[in-house]
Coordinates of C-alpha atoms in Angstrom, one line a residue:
Chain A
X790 CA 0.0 0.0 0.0
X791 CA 2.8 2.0 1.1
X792 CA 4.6 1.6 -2.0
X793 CA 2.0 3.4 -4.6
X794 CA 4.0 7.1 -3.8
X795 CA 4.6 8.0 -7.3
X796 CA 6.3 11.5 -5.6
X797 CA 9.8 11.9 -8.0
X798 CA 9.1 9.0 -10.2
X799 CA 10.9 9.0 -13.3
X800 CA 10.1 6.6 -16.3
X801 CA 13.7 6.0 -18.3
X802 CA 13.4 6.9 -21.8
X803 CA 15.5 7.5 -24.9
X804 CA 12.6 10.1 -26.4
X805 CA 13.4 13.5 -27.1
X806 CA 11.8 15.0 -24.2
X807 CA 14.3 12.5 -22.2
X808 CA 17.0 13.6 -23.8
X809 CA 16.7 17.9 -23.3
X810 CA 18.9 19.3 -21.1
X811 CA 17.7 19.3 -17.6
X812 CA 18.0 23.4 -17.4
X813 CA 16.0 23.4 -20.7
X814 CA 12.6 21.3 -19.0
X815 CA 13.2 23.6 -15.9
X816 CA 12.7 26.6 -17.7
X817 CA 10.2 25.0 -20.3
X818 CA 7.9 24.3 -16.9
X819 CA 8.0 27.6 -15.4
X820 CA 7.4 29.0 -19.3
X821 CA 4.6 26.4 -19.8
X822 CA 2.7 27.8 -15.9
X823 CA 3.0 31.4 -17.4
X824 CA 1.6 30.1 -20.2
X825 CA -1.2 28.2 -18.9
X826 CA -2.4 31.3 -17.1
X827 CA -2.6 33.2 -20.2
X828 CA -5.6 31.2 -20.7
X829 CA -8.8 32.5 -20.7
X830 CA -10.7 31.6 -23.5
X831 CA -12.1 27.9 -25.1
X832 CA -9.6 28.7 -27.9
X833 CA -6.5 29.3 -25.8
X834 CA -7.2 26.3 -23.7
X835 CA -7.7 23.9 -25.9
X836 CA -4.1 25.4 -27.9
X837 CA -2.7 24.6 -24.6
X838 CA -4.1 21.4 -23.5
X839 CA -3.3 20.2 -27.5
X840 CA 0.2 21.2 -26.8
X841 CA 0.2 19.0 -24.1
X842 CA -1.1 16.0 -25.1
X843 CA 1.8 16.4 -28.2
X844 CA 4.3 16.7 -25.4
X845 CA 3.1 13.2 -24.0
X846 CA 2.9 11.7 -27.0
X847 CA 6.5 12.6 -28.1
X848 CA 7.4 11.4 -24.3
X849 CA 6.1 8.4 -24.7
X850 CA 4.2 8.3 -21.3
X851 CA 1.0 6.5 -21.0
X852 CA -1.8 7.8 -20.3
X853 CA -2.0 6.0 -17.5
X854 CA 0.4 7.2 -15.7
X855 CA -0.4 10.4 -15.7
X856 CA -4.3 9.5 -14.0
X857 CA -2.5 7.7 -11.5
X858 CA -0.8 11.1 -10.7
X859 CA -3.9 13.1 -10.5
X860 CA -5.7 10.7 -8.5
X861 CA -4.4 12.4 -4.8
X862 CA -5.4 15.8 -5.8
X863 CA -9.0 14.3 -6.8
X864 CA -10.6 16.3 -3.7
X865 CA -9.0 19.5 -4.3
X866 CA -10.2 19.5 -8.4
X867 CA -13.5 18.8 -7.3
X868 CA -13.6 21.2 -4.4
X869 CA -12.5 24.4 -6.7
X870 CA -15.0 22.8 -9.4
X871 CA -17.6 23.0 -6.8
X872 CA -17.1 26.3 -5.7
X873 CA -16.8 28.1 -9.0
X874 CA -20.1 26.6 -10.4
X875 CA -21.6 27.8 -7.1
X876 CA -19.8 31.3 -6.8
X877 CA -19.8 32.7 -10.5
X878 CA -22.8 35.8 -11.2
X879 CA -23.9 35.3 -14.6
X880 CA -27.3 34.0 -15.8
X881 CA -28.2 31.3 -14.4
X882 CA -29.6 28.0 -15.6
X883 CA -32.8 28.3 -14.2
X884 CA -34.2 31.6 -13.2
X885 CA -33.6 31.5 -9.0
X886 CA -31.1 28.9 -9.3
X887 CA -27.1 29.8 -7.3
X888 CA -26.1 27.8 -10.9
X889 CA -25.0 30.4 -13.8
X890 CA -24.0 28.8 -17.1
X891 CA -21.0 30.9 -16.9
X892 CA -20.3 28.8 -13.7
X893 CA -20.2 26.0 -15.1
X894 CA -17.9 27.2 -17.8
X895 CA -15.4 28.8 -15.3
X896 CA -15.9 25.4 -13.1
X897 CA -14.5 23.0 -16.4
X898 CA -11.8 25.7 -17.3
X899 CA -10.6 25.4 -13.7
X900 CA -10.8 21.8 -13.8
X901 CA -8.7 21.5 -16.9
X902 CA -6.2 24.3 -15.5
X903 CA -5.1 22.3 -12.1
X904 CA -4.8 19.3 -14.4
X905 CA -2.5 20.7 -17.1
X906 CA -0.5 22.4 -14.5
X907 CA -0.1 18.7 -12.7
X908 CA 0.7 16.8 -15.7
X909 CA 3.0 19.2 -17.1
X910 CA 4.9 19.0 -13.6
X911 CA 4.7 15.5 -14.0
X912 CA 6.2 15.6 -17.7
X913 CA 9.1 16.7 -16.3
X914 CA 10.0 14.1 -13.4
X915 CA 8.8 11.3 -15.6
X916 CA 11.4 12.5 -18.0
X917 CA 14.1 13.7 -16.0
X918 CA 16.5 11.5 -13.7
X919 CA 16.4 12.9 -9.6
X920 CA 20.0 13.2 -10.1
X921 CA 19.7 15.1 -13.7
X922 CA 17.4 17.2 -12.2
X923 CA 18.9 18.4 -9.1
X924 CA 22.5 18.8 -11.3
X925 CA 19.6 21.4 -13.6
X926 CA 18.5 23.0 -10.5
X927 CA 22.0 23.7 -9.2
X928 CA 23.0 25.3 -12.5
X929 CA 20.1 27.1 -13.1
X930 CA 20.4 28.7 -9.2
X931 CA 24.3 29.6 -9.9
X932 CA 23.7 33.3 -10.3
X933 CA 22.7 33.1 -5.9
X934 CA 26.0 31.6 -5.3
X935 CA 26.4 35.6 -5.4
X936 CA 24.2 36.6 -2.8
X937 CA 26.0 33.4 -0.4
X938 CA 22.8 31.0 -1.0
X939 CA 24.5 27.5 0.0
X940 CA 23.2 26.2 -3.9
X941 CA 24.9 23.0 -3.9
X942 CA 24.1 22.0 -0.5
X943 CA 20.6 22.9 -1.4
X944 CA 20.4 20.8 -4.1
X945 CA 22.5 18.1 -2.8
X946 CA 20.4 18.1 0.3
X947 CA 17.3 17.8 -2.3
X948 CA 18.6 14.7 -4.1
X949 CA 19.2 12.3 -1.3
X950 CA 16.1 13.4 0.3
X951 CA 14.3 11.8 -3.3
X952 CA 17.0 9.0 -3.2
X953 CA 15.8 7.9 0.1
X954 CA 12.4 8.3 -0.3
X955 CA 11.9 4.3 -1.5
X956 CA 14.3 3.4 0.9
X957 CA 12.4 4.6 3.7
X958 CA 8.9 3.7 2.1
X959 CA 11.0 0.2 2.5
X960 CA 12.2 -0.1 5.9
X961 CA 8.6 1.1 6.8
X962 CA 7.0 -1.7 5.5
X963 CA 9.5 -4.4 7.2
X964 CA 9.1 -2.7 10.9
X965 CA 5.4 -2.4 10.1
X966 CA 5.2 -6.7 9.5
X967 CA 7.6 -6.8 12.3
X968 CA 5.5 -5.4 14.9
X969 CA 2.4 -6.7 13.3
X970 CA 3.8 -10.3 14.1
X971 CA 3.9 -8.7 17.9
X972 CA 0.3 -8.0 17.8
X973 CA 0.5 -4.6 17.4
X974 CA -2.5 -3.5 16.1
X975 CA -3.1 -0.5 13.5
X976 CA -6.3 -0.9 11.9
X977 CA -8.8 -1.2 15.2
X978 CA -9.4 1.1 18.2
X979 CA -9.8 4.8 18.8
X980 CA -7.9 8.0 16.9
X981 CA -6.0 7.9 20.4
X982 CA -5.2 4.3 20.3
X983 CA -4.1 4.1 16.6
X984 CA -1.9 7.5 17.1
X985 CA -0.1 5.1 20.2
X986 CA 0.2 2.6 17.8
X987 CA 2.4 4.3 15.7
X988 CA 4.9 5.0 18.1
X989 CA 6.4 0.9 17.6
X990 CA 7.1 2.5 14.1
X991 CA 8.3 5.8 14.1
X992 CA 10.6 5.3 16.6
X993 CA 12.6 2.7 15.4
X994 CA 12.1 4.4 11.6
X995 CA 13.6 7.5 13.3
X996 CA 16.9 5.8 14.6
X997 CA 16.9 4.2 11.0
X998 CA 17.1 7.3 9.8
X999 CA 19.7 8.9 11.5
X1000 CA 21.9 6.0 11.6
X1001 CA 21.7 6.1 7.5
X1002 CA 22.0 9.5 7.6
X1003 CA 25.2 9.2 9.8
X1004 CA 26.5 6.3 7.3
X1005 CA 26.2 8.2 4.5
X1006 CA 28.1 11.3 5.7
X1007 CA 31.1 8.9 6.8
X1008 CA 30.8 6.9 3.5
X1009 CA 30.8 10.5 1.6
X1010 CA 33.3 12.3 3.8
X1011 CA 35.8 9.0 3.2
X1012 CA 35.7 9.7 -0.6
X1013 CA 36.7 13.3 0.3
X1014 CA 33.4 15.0 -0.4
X1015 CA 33.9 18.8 1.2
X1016 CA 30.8 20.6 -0.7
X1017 CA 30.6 22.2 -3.5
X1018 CA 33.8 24.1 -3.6
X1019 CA 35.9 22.9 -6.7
X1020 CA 34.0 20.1 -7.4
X1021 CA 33.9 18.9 -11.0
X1022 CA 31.4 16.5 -12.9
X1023 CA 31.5 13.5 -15.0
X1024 CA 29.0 14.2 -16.6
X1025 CA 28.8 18.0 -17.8
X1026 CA 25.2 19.1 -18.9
X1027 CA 25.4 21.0 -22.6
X1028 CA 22.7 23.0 -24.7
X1029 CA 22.3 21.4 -27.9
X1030 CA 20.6 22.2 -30.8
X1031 CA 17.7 20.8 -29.6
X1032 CA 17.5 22.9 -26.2
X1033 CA 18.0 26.0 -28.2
X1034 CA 15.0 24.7 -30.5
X1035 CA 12.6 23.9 -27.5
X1036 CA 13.3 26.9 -26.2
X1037 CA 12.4 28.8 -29.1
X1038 CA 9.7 27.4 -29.7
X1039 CA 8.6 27.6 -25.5
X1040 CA 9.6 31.5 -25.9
X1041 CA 7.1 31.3 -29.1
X1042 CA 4.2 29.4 -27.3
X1043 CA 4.4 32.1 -24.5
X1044 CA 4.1 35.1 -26.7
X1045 CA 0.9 33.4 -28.5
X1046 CA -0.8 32.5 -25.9
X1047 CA -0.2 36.5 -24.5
X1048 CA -1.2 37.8 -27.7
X1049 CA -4.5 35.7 -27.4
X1050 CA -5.1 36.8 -24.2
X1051 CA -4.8 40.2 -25.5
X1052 CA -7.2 39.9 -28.5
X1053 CA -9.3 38.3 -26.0
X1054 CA -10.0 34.7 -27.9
Chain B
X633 CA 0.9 -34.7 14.5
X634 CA 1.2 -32.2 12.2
X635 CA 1.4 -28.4 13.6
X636 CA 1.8 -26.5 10.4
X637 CA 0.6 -27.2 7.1
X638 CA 0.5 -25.2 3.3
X639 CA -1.7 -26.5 0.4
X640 CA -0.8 -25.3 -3.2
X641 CA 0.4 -22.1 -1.6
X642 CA 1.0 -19.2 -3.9
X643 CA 2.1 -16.0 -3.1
X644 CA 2.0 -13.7 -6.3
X645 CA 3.0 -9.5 -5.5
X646 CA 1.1 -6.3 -7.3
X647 CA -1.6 -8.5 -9.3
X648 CA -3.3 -7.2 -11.9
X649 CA 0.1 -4.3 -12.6
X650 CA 2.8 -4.7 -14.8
X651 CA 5.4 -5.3 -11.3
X652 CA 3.6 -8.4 -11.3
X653 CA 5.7 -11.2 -9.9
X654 CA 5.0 -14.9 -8.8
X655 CA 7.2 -14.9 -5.2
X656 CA 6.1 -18.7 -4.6
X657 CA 4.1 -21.4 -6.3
X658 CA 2.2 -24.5 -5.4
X659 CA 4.0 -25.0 -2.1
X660 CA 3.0 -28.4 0.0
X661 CA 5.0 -28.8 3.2
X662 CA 3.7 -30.5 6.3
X663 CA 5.8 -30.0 9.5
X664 CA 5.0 -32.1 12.5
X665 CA 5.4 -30.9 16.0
X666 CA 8.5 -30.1 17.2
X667 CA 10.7 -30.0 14.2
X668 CA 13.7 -28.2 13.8
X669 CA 12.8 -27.5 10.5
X670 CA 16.0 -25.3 8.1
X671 CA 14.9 -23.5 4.6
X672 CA 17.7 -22.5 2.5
X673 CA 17.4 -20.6 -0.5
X674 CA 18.6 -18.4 -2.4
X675 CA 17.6 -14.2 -2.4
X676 CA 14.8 -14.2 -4.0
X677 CA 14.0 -17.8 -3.8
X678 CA 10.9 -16.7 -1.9
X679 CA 11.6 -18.2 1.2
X680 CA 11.2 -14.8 3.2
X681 CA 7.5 -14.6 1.1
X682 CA 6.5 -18.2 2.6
X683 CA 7.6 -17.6 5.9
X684 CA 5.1 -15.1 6.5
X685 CA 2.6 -16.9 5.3
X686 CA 2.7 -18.6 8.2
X687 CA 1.5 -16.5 10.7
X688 CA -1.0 -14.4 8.6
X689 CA 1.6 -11.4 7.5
X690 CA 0.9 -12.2 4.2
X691 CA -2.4 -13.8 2.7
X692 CA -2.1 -16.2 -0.1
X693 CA -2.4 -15.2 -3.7
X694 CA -4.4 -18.7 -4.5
X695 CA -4.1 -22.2 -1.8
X696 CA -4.3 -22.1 1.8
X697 CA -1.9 -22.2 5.2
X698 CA -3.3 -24.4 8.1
X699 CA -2.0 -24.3 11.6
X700 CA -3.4 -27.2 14.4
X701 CA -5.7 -28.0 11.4
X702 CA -7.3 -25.0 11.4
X703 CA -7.0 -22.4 8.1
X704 CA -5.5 -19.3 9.6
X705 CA -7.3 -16.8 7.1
X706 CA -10.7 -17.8 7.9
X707 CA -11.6 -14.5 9.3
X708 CA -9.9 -11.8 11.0
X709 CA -9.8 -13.1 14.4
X710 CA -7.8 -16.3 13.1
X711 CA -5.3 -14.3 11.3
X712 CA -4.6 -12.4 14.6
X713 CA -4.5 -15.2 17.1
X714 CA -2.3 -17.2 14.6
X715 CA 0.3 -14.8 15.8
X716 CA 0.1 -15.8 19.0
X717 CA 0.9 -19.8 18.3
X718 CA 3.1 -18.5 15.7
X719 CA 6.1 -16.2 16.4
X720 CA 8.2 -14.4 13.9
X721 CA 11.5 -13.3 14.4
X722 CA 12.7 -10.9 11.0
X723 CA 15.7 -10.6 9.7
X724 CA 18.0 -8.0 11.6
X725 CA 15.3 -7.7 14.6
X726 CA 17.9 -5.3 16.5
X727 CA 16.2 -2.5 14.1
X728 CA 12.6 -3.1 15.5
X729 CA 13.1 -1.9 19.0
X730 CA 11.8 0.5 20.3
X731 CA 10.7 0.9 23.8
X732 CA 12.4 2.6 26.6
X733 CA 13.6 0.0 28.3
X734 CA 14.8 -3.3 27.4
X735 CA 11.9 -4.7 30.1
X736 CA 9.4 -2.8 28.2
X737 CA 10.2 -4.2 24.7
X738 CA 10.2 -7.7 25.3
X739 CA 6.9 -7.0 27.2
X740 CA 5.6 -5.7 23.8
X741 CA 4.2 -8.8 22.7
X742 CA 2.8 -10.3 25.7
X743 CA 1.0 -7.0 26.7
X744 CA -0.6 -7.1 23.2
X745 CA -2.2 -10.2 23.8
X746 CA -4.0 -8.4 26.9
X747 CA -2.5 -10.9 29.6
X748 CA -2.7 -10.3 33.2
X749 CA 0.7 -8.0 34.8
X750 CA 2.3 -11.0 36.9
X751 CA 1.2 -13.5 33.5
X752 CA 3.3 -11.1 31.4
X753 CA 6.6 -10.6 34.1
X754 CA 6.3 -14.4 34.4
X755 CA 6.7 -14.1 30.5
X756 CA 9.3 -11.4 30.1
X757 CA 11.6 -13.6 32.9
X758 CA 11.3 -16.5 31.6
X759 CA 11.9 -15.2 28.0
X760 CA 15.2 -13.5 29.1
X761 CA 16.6 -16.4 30.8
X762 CA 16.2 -18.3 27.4
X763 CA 18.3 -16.0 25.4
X764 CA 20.6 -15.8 28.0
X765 CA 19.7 -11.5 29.1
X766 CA 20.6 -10.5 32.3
X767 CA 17.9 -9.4 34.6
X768 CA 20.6 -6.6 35.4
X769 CA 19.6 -5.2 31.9
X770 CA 16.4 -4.5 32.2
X771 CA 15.9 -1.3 33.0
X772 CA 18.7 0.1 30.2
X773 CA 17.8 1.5 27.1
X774 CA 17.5 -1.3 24.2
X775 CA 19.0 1.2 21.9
X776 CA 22.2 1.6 23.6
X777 CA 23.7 -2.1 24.5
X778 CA 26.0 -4.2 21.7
X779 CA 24.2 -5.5 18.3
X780 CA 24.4 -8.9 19.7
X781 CA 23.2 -8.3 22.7
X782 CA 19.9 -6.4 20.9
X783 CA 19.2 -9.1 18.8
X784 CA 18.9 -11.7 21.6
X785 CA 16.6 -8.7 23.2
X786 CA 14.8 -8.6 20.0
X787 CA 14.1 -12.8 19.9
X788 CA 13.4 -12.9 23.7
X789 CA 10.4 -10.2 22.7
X790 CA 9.2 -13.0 20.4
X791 CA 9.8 -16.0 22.8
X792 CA 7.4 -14.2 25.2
X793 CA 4.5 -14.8 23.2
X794 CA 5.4 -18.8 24.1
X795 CA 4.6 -19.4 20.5
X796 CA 4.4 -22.9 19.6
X797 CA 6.1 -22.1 16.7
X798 CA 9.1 -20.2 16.7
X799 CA 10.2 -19.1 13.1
X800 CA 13.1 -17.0 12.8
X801 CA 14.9 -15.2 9.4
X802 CA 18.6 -15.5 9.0
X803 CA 19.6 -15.4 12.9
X804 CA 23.0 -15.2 12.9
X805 CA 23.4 -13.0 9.9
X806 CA 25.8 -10.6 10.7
X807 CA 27.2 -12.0 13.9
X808 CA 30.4 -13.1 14.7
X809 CA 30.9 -17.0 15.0
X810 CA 30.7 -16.6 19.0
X811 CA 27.4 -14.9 18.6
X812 CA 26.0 -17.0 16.0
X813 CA 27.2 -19.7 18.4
X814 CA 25.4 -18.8 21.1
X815 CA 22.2 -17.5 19.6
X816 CA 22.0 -21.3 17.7
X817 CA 22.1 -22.9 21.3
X818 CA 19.5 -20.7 22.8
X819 CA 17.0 -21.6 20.0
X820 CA 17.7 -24.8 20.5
X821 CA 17.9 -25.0 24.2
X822 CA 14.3 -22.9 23.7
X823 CA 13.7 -26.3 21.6
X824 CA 14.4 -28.7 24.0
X825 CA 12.1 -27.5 27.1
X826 CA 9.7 -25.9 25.4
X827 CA 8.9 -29.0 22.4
X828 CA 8.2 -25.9 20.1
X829 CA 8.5 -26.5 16.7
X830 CA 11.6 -24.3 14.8
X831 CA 11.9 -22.9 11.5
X832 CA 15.5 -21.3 10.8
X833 CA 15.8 -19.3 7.5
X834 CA 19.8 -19.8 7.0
X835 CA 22.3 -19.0 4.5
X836 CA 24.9 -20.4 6.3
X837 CA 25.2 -24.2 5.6
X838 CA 27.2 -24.8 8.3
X839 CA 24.9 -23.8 11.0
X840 CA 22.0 -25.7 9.3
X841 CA 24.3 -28.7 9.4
X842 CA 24.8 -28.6 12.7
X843 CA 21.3 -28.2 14.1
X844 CA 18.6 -29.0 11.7
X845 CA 16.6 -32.6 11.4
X846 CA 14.8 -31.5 7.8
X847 CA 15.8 -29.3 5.5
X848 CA 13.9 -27.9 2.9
X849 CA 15.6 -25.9 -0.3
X850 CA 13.1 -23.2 -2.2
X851 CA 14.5 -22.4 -5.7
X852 CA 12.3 -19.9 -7.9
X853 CA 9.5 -20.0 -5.6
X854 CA 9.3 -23.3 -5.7
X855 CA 10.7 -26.6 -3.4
X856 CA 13.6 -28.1 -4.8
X857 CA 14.6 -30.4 -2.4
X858 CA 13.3 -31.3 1.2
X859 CA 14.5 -34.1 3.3
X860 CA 17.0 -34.8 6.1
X861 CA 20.3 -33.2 6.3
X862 CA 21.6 -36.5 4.7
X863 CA 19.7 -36.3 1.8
X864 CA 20.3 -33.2 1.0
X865 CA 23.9 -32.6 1.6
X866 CA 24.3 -36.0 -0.9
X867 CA 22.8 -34.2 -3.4
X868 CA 26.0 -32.1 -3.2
X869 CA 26.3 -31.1 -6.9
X870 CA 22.0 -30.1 -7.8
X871 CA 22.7 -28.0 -4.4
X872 CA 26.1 -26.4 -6.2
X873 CA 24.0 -25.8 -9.5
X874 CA 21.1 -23.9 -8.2
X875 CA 23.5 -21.8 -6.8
X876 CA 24.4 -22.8 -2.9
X877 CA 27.1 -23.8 -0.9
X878 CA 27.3 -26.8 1.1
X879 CA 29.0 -27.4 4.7
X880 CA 32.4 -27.1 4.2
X881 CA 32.9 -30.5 6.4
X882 CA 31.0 -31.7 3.1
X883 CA 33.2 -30.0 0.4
X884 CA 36.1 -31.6 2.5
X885 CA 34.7 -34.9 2.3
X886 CA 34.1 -34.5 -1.6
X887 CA 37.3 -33.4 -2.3
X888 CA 39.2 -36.4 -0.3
X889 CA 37.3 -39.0 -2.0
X890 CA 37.9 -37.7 -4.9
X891 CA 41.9 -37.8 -4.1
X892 CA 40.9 -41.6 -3.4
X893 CA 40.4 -41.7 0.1
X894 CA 37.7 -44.2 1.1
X895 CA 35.3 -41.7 3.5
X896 CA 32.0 -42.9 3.3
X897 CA 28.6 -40.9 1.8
X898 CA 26.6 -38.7 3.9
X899 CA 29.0 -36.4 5.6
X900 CA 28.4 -32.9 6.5
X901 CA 29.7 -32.0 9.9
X902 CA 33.0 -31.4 11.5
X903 CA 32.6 -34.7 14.0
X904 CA 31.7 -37.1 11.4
X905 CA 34.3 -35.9 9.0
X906 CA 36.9 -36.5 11.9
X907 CA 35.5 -39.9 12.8
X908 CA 35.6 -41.3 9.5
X909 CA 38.8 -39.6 9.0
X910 CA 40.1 -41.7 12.3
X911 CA 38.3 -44.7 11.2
X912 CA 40.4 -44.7 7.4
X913 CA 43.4 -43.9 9.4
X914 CA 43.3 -46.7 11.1
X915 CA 42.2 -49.2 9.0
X916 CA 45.1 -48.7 7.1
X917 CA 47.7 -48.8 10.1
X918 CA 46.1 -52.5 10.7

């Protein structure tokens, strides 16, 4: 049960989408949520969710995958749904009725805007490697090395914290059976009772933790890891034509969808 | 009489999703009472998956698990008084405690099964002496005594349950050969006065030499081999092919008879090596 956290999955691919530069997706995203707000017509919209669904296809990501995503944030789509059919003026369906048609309308373009901004999140850690994408981040955020922002410690910090997400999702499970075969009991009994119940868990989860945590350092200290001071990289992340391209063509995608906005379509 | 029994077990993880995988299939084992009972396997061989089919951790995919005769997923209540007759010891237990003191933690168990406070010191006592704990460290944090020393804490916490089955997931692993040692002849000194029945997941071939009376070898999820240490250790080369080792008093024996010493079949400990040693020895001084 534990195991369904799809938080900072990623899908391995050779696609193109796979193979931008991580700095490229980055700043694709954040172009792609200016974009999206842009939006305020049937036309714009469906231009943007279009785009989108090209985007998947080229990523080769099912379809899937991408519902399995939205699933947790069901109740809060619903609940915005709800409210904006209820709290739009306009006319309304039937004379007396809260319900205006233009409720409705604002209630599906809401809808659709939570959704694309998910799945366009999601594009990007279904195509992008946790490591790839923290070595992005840390480039991108370069320019605050200025101001004395710890950048690679940030980032580094970030990546283990998604490396040891399944690993703790893991150890969970085990101390879980472990204390089941005890008796412990999780399922029965008052909130009180099952919040006491989770103490046989956390605490030995907790002393996990830090005992990994304290490994780690030692096993990263002993192969002379001292931040990010003069560090180098095997692997050096370079624009190619491609990156220039998408972003070109993001940069081009922004300005339409502003211009629409402006002409009001 | 027998105290645990599986029928066509199969255990088969994320049905229905592509991560589907068959962890064991069509398993039919019978263990009497009071069995020292070894499986050996390799990782992934699914012998971790059956194990915890035996006391209701994990429900069967298709067949069905029956402990004193009784099916143990017949409702909820079975499932959790099967834990009771049925006591699990994981792999690594050390990382499981997690009470205050090392009193508390073995009291875990028995306090879960809503027993009277003299019923469970009676318990913890007598649970303590088994492993061979000192009353003295009671009142200590668990967290703060030697790994060995926390995993004999961690199987006493199982012992007081007084299961009737004791099952227990690579014991020694990690241990130094004194430890290991020692933890081997508290299970089965637990053995002797108690007439529980044991189940010992084991790499090591040496220790499962020593102690078991039946062995039984999972391979892909399914039983390879099960009989007495005998039988099994003369099937020395299948046991090579699927991948394990075999006592090293065995490999000893193997390789001498194949330099044309004349040691007789079936030997795989350290004593019997040295008496048929002895008895060659002296034949040929006559």
């Amino acid at each position: 049960m534990l195991k369904d956290i799809t938080l900072g999955q990623y899908f391995p691919g050779e696609t193109v989408v796979h193979k931008l530069d991580p700095r490229t997706k980055l700043i694709l995203v954040v172009v792609y949520i200016i974009s999206l707000f842009q939006a305020t017509n049937w036309i714009s919209y469906a231009f943007i969710t279009l785009l989108t669904a090209l985007c998947l296809k080229l990523s080769h990501i099912r379809a899937r995958n991408i519902f399995k995503g939205l699933k947790p944030m069901l109740f809060i789509i619903l609940l915005t749904a709800v409210l904006n059919i209820f709290y739009t003026t306009g006319t309304p369906i039937i004379p007396g009725w809260p319900i205006t048609w233009e409720g409705i309308a604002r209630a599906i373009q809401m809808m659709l805007r939570i959704c694309l901004l998910i799945t366009g999140t999601f594009l990007l850690t279904y195509t992008t490697s946790p490591i790839s994408l923290t070595d992005g981040l840390e480039k991108l955020m370069n320019p605050l090395k200025k101001l004395r922002l710890p950048v690679h410690e940030m980032t580094i910090m970030l990546s283990m914290a998604l490396r040891f997400i399944p690993t703790l999702v893991e150890e969970t499970d085990k101390i879980m059976s472990a204390q089941k075969a005890r008796g412990a009991d999780f399922e029965t009994g008052s909130l009180v009772d099952r919040a006491k119940a989770m103490l046989p868990i956390l605490v030995p989860l907790f002393v996990s933790a830090f005992r990994r945590a304290d490994e780690l350092a030692v096993a990263m200290e002993s192969r002379c890891y001292h931040g990010g001071e003069g560090r180098t990289r095997m692997k050096k992340l370079k624009f190619a034509a491609r990156d220039i391209f998408a972003l070109i063509l993001g940069a081009a995608v922004l300005a339409l969808m502003m211009f629409m906005k402006k002409l009001g379509i | 009489m027998s105290v645990i029994k599986t029928e066509k077990l199969t255990h088969i993880y994320s049905m229905g999703t592509p991560f589907e995988k068959v962890a064991i299939e069509g398993i039919d084992i019978d263990i009497p009472q009071g069995q020292l009972l070894a499986v050996i396997g390799h990782t992934g061989s699914g012998k971790s998956t059956f194990i915890q089919h035996l006391n209701a951790l994990l429900q069967p995919s298709s067949g069905a698990v029956y402990c004193q005769g009784e099916d143990i997923n017949k409702d909820k209540f079975s499932r959790r008084d099967v834990k009771w007759k049925v006591g699990l010891v994981f792999q690594y237990p050390e990382y499981q405690l997690f009470e205050e003191t090392v009193y508390k933690d073995i009291a875990f168990g028995p306090s879960n099964m809503k027993l009277s406070a003299e019923e469970i010191d009676q318990r913890v006592r007598e649970a303590a002496a088994f492993v061979g704990v000192d009353e003295e460290l009671f009142e200590h944090s668990p967290l703060e005594l030697s790994g060995g020393q926390k995993r004999r804490i961690a199987i006493a916490g199982v012992i007081a349950m007084r299961p009737q089955v004791l099952i227990l997931d690579e014991p020694t692993a990690g241990l130094d050969p004194r430890g290991c040692q020692q933890i081997l002849e508290n299970i089965c000194d637990y053995r002797e006065k108690t007439g529980a029945t044991v189940i010992i997941v084991s790499h090591s071939m040496d220790d499962v030499a020593k102690i078991a009376e039946r062995i039984v070898v999972f391979h892909k999820g399914k039983v390879a081999m099960d009989g007495s240490p005998e039988e099994i250790f003369c099937r020395a080369e299948e046991l090579m092919d699927i991948g394990l080792d075999i006592p090293r008093a065995a490999e000893l024996a193997i390789a001498l008879r194949r330099e044309g010493l004349g040691l007789p079949e079936g030997i795989y400990t350290h004593e019997q090596l040295l008496a048929a040693i002895l008895a060659v020895k002296e034949g040929s001084a006559c």
